[in-house]
PDB file of C-alpha atoms in Angstrom:
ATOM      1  CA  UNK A   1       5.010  15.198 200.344  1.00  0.00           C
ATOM      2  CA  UNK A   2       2.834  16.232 197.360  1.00  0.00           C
ATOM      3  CA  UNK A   3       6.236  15.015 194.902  1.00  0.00           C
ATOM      4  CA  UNK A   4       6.284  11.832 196.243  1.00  0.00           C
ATOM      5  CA  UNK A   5       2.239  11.611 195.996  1.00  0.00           C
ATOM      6  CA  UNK A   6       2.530  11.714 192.670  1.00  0.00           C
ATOM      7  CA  UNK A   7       0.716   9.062 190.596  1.00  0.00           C
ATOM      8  CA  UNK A   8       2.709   7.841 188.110  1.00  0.00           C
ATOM      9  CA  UNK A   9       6.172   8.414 190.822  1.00  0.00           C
ATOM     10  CA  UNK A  10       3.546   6.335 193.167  1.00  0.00           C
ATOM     11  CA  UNK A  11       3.452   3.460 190.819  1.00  0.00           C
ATOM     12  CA  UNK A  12       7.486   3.305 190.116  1.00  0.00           C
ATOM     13  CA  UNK A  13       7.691   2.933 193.661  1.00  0.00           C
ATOM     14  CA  UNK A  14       5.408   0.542 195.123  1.00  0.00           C
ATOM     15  CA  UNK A  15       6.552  -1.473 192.030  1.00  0.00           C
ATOM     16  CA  UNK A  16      10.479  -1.385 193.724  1.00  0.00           C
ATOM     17  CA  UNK A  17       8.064  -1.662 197.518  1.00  0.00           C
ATOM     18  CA  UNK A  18       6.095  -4.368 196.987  1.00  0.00           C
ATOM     19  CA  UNK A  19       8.003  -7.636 197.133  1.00  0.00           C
ATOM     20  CA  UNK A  20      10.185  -6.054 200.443  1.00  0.00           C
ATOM     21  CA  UNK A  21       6.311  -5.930 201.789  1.00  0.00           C
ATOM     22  CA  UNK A  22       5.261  -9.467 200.692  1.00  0.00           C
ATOM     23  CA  UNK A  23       8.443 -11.090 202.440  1.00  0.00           C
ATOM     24  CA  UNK A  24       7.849  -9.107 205.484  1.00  0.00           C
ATOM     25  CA  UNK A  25       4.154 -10.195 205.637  1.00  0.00           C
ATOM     26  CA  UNK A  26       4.996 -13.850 205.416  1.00  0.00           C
ATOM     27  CA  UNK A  27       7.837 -13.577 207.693  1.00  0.00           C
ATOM     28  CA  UNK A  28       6.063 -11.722 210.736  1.00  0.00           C
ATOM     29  CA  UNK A  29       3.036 -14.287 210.282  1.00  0.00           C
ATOM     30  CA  UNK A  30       5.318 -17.133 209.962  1.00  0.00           C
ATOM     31  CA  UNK A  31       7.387 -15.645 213.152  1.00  0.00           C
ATOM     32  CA  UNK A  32       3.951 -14.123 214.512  1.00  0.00           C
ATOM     33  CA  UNK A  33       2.206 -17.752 214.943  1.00  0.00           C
ATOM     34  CA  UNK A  34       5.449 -19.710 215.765  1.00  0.00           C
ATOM     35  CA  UNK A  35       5.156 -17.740 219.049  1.00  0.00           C
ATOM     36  CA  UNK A  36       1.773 -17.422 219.370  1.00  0.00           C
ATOM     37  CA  UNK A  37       1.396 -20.946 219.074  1.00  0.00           C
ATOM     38  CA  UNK A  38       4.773 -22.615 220.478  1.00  0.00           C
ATOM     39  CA  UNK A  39       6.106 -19.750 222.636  1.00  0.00           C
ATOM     40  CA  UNK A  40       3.722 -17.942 224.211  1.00  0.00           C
ATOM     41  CA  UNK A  41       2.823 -19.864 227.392  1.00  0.00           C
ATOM     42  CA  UNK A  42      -0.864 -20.370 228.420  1.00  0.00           C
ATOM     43  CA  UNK A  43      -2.987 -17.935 230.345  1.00  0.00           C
ATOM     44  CA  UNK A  44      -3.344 -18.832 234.215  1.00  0.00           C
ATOM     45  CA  UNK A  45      -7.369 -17.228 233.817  1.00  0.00           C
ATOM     46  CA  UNK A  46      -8.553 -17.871 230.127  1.00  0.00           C
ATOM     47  CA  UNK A  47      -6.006 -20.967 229.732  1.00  0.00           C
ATOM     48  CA  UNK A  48      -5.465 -21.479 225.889  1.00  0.00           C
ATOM     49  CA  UNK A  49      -8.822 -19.199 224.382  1.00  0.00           C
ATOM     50  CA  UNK A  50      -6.582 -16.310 225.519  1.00  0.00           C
ATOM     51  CA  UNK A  51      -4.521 -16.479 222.018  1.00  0.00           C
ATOM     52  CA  UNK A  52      -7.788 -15.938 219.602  1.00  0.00           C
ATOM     53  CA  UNK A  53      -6.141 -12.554 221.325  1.00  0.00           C
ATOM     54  CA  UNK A  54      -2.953 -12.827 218.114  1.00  0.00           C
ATOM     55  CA  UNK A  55      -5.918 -12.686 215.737  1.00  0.00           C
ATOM     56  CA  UNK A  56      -8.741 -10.393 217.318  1.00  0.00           C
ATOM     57  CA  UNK A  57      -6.480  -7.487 218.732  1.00  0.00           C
ATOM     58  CA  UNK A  58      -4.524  -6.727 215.480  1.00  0.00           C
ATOM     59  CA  UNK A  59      -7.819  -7.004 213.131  1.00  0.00           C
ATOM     60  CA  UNK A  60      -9.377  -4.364 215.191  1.00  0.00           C
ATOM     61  CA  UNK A  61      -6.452  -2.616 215.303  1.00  0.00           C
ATOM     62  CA  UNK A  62      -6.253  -2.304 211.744  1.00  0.00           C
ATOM     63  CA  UNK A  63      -9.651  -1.543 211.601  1.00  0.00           C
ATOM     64  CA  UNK A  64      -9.845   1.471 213.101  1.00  0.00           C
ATOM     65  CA  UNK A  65      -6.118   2.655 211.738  1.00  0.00           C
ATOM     66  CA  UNK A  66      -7.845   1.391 208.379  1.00  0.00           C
ATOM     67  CA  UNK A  67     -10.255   4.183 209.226  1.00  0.00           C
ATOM     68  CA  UNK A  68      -7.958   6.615 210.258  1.00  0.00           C
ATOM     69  CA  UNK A  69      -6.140   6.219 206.906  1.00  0.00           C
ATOM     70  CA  UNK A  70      -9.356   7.371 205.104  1.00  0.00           C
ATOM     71  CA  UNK A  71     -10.091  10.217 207.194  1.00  0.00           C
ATOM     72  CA  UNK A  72      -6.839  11.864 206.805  1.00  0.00           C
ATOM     73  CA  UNK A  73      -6.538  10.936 203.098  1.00  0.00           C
ATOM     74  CA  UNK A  74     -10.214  12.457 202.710  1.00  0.00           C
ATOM     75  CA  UNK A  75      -9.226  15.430 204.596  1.00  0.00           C
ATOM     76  CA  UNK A  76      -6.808  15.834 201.859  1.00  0.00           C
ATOM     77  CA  UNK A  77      -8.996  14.886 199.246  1.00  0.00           C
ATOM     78  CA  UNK A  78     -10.884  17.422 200.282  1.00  0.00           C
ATOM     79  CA  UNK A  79      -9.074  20.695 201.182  1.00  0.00           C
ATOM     80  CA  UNK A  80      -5.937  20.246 198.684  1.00  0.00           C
ATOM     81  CA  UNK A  81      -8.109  17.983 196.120  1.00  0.00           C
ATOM     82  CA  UNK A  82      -5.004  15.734 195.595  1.00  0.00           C
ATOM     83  CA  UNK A  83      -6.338  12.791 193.067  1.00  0.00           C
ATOM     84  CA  UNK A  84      -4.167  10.096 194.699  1.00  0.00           C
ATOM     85  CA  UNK A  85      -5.657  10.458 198.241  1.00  0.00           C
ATOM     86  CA  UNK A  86      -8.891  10.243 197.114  1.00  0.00           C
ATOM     87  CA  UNK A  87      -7.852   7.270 195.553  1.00  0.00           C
ATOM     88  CA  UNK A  88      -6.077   5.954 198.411  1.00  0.00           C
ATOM     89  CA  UNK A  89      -9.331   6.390 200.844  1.00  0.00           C
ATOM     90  CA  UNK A  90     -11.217   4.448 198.551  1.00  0.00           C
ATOM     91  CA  UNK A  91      -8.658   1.905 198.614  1.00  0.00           C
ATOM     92  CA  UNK A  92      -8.501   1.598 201.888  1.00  0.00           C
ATOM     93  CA  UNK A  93     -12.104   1.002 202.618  1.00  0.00           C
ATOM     94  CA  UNK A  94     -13.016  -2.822 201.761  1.00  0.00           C
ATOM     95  CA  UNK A  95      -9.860  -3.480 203.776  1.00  0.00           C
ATOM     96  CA  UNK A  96     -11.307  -1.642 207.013  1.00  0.00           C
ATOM     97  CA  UNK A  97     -14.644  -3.205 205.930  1.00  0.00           C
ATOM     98  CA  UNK A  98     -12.764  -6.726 206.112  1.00  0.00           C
ATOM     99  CA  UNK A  99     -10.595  -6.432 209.247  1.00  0.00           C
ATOM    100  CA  UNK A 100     -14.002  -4.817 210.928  1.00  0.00           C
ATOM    101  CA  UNK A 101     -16.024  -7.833 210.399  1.00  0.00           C
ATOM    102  CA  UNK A 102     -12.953 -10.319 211.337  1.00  0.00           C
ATOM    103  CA  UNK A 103     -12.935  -7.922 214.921  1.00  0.00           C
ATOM    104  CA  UNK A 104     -16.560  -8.693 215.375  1.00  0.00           C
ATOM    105  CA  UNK A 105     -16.247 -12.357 214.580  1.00  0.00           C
ATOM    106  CA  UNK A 106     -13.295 -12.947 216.498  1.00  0.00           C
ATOM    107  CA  UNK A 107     -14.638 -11.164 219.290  1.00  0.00           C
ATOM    108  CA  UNK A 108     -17.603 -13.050 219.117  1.00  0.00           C
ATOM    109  CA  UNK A 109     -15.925 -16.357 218.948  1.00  0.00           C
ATOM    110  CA  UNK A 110     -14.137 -15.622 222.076  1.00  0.00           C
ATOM    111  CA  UNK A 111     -16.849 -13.951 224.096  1.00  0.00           C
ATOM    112  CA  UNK A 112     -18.691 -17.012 224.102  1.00  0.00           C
ATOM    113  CA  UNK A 113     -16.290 -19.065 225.662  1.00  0.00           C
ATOM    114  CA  UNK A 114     -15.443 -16.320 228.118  1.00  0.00           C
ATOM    115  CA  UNK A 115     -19.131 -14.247 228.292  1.00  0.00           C
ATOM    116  CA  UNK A 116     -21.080 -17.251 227.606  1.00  0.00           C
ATOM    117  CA  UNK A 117     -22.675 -15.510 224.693  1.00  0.00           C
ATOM    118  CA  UNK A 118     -21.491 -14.337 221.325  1.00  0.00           C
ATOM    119  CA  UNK A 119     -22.837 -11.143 221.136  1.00  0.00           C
ATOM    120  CA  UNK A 120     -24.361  -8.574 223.592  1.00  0.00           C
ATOM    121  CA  UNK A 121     -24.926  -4.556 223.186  1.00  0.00           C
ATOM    122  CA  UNK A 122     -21.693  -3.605 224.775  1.00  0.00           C
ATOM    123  CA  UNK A 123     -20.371   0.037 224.278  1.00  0.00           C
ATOM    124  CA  UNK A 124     -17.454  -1.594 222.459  1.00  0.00           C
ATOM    125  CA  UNK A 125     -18.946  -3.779 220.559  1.00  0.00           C
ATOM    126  CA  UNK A 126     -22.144  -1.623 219.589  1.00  0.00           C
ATOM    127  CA  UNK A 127     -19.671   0.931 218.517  1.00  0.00           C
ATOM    128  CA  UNK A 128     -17.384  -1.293 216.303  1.00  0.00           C
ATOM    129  CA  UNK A 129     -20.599  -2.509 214.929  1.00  0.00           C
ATOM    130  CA  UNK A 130     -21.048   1.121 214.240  1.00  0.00           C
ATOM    131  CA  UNK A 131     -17.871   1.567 212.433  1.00  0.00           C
ATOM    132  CA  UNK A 132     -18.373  -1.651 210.484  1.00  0.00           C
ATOM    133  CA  UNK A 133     -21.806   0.092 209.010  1.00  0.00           C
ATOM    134  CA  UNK A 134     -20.208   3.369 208.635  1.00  0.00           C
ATOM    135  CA  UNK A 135     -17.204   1.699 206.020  1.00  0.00           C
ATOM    136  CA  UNK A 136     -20.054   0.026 204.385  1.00  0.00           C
ATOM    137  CA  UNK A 137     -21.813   3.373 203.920  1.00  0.00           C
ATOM    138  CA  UNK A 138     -18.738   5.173 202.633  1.00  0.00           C
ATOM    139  CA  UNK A 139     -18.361   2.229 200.220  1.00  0.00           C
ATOM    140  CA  UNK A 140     -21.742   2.487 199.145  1.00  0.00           C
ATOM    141  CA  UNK A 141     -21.502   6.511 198.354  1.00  0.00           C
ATOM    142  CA  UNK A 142     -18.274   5.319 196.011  1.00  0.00           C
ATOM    143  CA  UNK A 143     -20.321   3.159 193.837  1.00  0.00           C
ATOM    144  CA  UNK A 144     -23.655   4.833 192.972  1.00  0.00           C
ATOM    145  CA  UNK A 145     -22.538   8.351 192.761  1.00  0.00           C
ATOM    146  CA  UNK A 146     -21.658   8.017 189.434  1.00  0.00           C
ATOM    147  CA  UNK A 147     -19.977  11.890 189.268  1.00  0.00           C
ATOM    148  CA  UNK A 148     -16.508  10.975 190.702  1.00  0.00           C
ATOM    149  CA  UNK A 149     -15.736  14.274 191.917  1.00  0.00           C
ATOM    150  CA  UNK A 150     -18.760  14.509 193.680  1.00  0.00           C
ATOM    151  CA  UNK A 151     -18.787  10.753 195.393  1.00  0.00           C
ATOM    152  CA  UNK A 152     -15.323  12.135 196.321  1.00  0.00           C
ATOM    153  CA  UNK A 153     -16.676  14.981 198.847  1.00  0.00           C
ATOM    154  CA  UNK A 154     -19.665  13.484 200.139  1.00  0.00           C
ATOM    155  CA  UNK A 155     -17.518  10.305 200.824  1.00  0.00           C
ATOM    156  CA  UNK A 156     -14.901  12.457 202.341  1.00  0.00           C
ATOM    157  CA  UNK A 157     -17.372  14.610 204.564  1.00  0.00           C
ATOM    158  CA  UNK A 158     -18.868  10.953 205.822  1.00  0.00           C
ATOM    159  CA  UNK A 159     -15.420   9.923 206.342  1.00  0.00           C
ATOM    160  CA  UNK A 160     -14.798  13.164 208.704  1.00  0.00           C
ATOM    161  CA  UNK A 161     -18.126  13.012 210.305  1.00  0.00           C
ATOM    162  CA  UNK A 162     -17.462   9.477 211.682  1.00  0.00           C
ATOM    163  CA  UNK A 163     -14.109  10.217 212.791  1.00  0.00           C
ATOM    164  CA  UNK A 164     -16.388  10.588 215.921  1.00  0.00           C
ATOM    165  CA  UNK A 165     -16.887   6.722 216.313  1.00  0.00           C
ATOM    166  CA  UNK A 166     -13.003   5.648 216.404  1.00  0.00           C
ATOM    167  CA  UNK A 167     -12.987   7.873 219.316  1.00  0.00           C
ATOM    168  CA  UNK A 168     -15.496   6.452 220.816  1.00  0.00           C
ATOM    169  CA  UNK A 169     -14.642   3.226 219.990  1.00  0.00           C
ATOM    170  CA  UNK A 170     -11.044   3.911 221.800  1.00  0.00           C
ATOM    171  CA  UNK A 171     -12.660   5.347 224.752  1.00  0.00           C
ATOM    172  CA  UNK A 172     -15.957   2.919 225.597  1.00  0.00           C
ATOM    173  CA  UNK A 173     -14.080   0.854 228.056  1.00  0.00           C
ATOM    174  CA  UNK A 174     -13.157   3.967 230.215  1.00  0.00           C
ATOM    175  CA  UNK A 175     -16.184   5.813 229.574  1.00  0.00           C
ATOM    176  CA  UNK A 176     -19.181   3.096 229.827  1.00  0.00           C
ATOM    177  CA  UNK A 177     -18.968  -0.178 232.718  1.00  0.00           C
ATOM    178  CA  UNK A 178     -18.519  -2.959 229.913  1.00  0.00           C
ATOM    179  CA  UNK A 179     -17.771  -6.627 229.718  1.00  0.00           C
ATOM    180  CA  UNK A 180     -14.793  -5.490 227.558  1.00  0.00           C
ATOM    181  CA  UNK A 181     -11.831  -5.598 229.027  1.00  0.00           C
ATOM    182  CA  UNK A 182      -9.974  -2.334 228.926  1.00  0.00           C
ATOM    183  CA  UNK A 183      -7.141  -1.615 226.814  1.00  0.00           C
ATOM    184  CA  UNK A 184      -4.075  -4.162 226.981  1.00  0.00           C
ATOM    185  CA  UNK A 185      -1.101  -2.635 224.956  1.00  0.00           C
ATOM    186  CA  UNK A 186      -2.125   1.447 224.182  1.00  0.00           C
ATOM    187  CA  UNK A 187      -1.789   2.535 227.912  1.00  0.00           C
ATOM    188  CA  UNK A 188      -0.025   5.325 229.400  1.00  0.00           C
ATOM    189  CA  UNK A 189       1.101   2.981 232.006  1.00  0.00           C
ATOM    190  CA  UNK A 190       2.580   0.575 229.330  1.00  0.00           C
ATOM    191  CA  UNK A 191       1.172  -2.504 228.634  1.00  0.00           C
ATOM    192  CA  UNK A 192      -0.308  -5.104 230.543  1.00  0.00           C
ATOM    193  CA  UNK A 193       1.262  -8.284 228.973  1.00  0.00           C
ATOM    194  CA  UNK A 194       4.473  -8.891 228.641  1.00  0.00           C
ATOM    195  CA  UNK A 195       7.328 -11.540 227.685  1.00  0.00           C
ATOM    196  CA  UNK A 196       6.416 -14.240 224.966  1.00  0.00           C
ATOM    197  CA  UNK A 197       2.748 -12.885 225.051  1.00  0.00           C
ATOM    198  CA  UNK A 198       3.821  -9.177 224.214  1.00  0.00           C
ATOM    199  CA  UNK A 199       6.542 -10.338 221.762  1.00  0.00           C
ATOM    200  CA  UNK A 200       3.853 -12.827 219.656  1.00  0.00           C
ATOM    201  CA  UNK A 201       0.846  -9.724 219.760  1.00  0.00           C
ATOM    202  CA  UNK A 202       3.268  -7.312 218.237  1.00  0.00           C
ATOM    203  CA  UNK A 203       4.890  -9.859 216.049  1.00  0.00           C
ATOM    204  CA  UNK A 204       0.599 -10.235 214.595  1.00  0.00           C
ATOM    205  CA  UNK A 205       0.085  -6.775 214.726  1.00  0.00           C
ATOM    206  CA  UNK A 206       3.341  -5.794 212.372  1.00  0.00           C
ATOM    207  CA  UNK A 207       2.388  -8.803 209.644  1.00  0.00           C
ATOM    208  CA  UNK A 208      -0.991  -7.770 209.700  1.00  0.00           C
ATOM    209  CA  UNK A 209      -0.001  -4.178 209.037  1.00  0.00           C
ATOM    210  CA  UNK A 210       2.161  -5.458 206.189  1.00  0.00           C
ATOM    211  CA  UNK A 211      -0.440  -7.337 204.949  1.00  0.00           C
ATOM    212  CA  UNK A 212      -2.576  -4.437 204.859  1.00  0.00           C
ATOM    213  CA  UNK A 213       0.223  -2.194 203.358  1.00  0.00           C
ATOM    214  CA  UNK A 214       0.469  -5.031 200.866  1.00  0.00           C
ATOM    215  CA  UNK A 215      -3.111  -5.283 199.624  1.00  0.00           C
ATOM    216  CA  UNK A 216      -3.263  -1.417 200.151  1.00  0.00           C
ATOM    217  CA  UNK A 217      -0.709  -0.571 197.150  1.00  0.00           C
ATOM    218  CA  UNK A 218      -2.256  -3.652 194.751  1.00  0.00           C
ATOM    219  CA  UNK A 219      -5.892  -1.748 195.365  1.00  0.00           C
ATOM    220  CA  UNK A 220      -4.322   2.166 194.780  1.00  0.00           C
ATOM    221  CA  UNK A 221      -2.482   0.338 191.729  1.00  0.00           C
ATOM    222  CA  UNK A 222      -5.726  -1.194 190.309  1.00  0.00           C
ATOM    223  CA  UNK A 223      -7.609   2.708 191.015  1.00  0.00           C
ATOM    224  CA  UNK A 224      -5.070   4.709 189.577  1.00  0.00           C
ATOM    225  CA  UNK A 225      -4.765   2.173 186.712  1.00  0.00           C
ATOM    226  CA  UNK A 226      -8.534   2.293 185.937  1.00  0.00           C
ATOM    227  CA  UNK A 227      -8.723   6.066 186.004  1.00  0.00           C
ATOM    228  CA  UNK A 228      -6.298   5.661 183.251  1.00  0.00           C
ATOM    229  CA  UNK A 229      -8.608   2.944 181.766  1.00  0.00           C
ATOM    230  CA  UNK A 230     -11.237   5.352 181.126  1.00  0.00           C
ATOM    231  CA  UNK A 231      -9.133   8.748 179.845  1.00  0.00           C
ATOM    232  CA  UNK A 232      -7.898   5.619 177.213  1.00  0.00           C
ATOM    233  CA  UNK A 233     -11.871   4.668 176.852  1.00  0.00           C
ATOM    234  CA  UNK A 234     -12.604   8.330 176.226  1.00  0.00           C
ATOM    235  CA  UNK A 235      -9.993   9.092 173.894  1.00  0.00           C
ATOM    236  CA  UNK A 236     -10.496   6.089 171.603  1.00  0.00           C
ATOM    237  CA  UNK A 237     -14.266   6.703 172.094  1.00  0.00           C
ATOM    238  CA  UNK A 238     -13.576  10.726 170.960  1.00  0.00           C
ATOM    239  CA  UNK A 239     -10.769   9.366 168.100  1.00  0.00           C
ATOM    240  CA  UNK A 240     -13.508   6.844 166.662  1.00  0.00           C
ATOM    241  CA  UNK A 241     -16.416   9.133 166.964  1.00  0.00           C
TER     242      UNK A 241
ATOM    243  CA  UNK B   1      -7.006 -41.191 215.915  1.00  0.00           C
ATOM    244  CA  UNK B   2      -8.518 -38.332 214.324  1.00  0.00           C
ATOM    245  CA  UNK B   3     -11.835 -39.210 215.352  1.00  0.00           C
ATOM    246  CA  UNK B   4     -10.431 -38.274 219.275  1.00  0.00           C
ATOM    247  CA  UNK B   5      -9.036 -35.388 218.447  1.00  0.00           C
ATOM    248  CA  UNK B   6     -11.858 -34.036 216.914  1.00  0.00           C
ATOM    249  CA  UNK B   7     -13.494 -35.208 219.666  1.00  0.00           C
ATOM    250  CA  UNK B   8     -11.410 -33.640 221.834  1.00  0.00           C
ATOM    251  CA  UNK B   9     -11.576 -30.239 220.078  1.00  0.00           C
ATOM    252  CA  UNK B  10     -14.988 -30.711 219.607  1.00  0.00           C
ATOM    253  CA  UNK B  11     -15.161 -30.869 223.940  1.00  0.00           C
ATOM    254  CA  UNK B  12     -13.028 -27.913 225.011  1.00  0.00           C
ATOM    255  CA  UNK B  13     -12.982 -24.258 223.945  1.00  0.00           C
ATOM    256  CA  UNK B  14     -10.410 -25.094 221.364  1.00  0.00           C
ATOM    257  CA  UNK B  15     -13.164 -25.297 218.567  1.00  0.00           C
ATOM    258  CA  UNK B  16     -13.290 -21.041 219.365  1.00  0.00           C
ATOM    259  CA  UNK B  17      -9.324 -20.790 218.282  1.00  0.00           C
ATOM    260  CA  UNK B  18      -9.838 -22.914 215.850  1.00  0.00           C
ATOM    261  CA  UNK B  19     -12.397 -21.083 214.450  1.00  0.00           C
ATOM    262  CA  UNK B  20     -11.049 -17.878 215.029  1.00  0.00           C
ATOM    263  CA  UNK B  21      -8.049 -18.560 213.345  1.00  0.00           C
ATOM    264  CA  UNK B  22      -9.741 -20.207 210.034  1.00  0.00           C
ATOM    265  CA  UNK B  23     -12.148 -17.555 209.730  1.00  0.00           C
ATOM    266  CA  UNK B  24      -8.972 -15.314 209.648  1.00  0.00           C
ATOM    267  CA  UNK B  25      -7.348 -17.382 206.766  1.00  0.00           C
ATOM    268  CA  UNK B  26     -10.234 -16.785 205.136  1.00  0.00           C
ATOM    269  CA  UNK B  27     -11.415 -12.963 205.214  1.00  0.00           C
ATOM    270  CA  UNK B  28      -7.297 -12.270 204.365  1.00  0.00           C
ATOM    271  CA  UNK B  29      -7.071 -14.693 201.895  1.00  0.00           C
ATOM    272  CA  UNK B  30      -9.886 -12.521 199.973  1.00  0.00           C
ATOM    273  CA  UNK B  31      -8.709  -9.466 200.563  1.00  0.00           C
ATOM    274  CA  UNK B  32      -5.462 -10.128 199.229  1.00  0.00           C
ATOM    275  CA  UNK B  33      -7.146 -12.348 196.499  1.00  0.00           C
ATOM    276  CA  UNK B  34      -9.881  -9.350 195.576  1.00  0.00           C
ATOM    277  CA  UNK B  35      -6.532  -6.724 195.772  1.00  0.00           C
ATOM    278  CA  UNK B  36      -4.436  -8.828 193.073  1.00  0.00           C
ATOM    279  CA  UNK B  37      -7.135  -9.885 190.770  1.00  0.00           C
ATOM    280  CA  UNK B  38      -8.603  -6.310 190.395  1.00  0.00           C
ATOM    281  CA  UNK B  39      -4.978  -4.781 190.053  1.00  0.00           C
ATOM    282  CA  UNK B  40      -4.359  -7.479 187.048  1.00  0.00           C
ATOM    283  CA  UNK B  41      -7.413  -7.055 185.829  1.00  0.00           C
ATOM    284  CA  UNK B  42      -7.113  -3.276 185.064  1.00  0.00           C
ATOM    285  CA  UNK B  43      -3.830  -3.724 184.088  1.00  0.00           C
ATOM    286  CA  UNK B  44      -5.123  -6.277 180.864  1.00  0.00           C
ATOM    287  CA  UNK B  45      -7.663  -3.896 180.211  1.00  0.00           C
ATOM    288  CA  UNK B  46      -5.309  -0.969 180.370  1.00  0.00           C
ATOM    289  CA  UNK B  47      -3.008  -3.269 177.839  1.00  0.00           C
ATOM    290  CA  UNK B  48      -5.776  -3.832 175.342  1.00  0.00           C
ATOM    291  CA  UNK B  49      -6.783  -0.402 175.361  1.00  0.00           C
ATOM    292  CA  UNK B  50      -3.303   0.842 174.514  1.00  0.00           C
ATOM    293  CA  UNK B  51      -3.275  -1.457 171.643  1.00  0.00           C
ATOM    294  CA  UNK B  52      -6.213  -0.208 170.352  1.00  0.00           C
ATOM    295  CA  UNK B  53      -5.145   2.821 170.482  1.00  0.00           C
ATOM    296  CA  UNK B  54      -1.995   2.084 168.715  1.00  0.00           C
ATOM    297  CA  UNK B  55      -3.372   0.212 165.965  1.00  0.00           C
ATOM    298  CA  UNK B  56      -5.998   3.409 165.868  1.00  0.00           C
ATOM    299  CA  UNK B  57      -2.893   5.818 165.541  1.00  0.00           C
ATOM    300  CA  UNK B  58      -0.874   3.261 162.719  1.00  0.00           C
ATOM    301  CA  UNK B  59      -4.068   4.008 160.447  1.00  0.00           C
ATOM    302  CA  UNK B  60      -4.324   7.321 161.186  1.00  0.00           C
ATOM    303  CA  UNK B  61      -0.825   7.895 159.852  1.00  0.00           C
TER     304      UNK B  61
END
């Protein structure tokens, strides 16, 4: 694991990676929607609101896989102090940050139809709220703790701490009585949709995980590039001097 | 003709998917847009910088 997390060997590869991960974006969304939009028939309770679902259920999906990226990479950060999962924890959190906030809107947008309001302190949604703050705090530790090495393991010990709020997150529906409805596809009994519906949800959920994989590797790229950036800075800056 | 189906989006809940599905376009049209632009962006300024540096090292010598 630690040969192929290699910076430079990470870098070779996502160069090869990344346009096999740009096609498959555009080809699950373009495959994603078709059904979605054409295919999928209409729902017999929520008639056509039902498929803000293709957009809402993958967004918060990501966000909180977005989050589990970050708190295994910072868990690694931290024990083994590997530089490239540092990097890629810091990578991945504007991305969480962005797929977070599309959750809440999208949620919103269909709660009113549905709830007849756009917002109300739910478990779920107080806690995704939660975890929308929480990637805006670990951002925040990134950029004004100038000593890299330290941002790194304060950011990684408030990535662990809120570890606690995916969980709770996953489990509000079970544990709290909440207008959310309970989980649709992660259930031990399988899921709850099926045919057209099933096939267009998982056909969103893999583009948007490509899409995330996509941006992912351009924002690890652009860290690992300006680390370099600055050795270059201080080396001129030491060769001048 | 436009005006009615505005109208008509306007009257039932399809303004919600509609909205849901721009304001998706949107956030991952950023992202992705943020992602590039700061991966080029590095990657000029890693360019100059090894150019200075070369041009450093050519005097040197």
């Amino acid at each position: 694991m630690h040969k192929f997390a290699n910076p430079a060997r990470f870098m070779r590869l996502s160069k090869i990676f990344l346009p096999w991960f740009m096609g498959l974006t555009i080809l699950l969304f373009a495959s994603g929607l078709y059904y979605a939009f054409f295919l999928a028939p209409e729902d017999y309770q929520m008639g056509n609101t039902y498929r803000i679902i293709y957009i809402h259920v993958p967004a918060a999906y990501m966000a909180q896989f977005g989050y589990g990226i970050i708190a295994v990479a910072s868990a690694v950060g931290f024990i083994w102090k590997h530089p490239l999962a540092d990097q890629a924890a810091r990578a991945t959190a504007p991305l969480g940050a962005g797929f977070t906030a599309l959750a809440l809107l999208t949620g919103s947008l269909w709660g009113k139809p549905m709830w007849g309001t756009y917002w109300i302190w739910d478990a779920r949604l107080t806690s995704m709220l939660i975890l929308f703050f929480i990637y805006l705090g670990y951002m925040a530790v990134w950029e004004t703790i100038e000593d890299q090495v330290k941002a790194a393991k304060i950011a990684a010990i408030v990535a662990l701490v809120g570890i606690i709020n995916v969980v709770i997150i996953k489990f509000s529906v079970d544990w709290w009585n909440t207008l959310h409805q309970p989980a649709t596809l992660m259930r031990l009994d399988g899921p709850t949709i099926g045919g057209d519906m099933l096939t267009a949800l998982l056909l969103m959920i893999g583009a948007f995980n490509m899409f995330f994989i996509t941006t992912l590797i351009w924002r690890i790229q652009s860290l690992i590039l300006r680390r370099r950036v600055r050795a270059l800075r201080m080396q001129l800056g030491g060769g001048q001097g | 003709m436009i005006e009615e189906f505005m109208q008509q989006i306007l009257q039932s809940n399809d303004i919600y998917i509609l909205s849901s599905y721009v304001a998706a376009a949107l956030v991952l049209v950023i992202m992705a847009l943020s992602s590039w632009r700061s991966k080029k962006k590095d990657e000029n300024d890693l360019r100059i910088l090894e150019k200075q540096l070369n041009n450093l090292s050519e005097k040197q010598n």
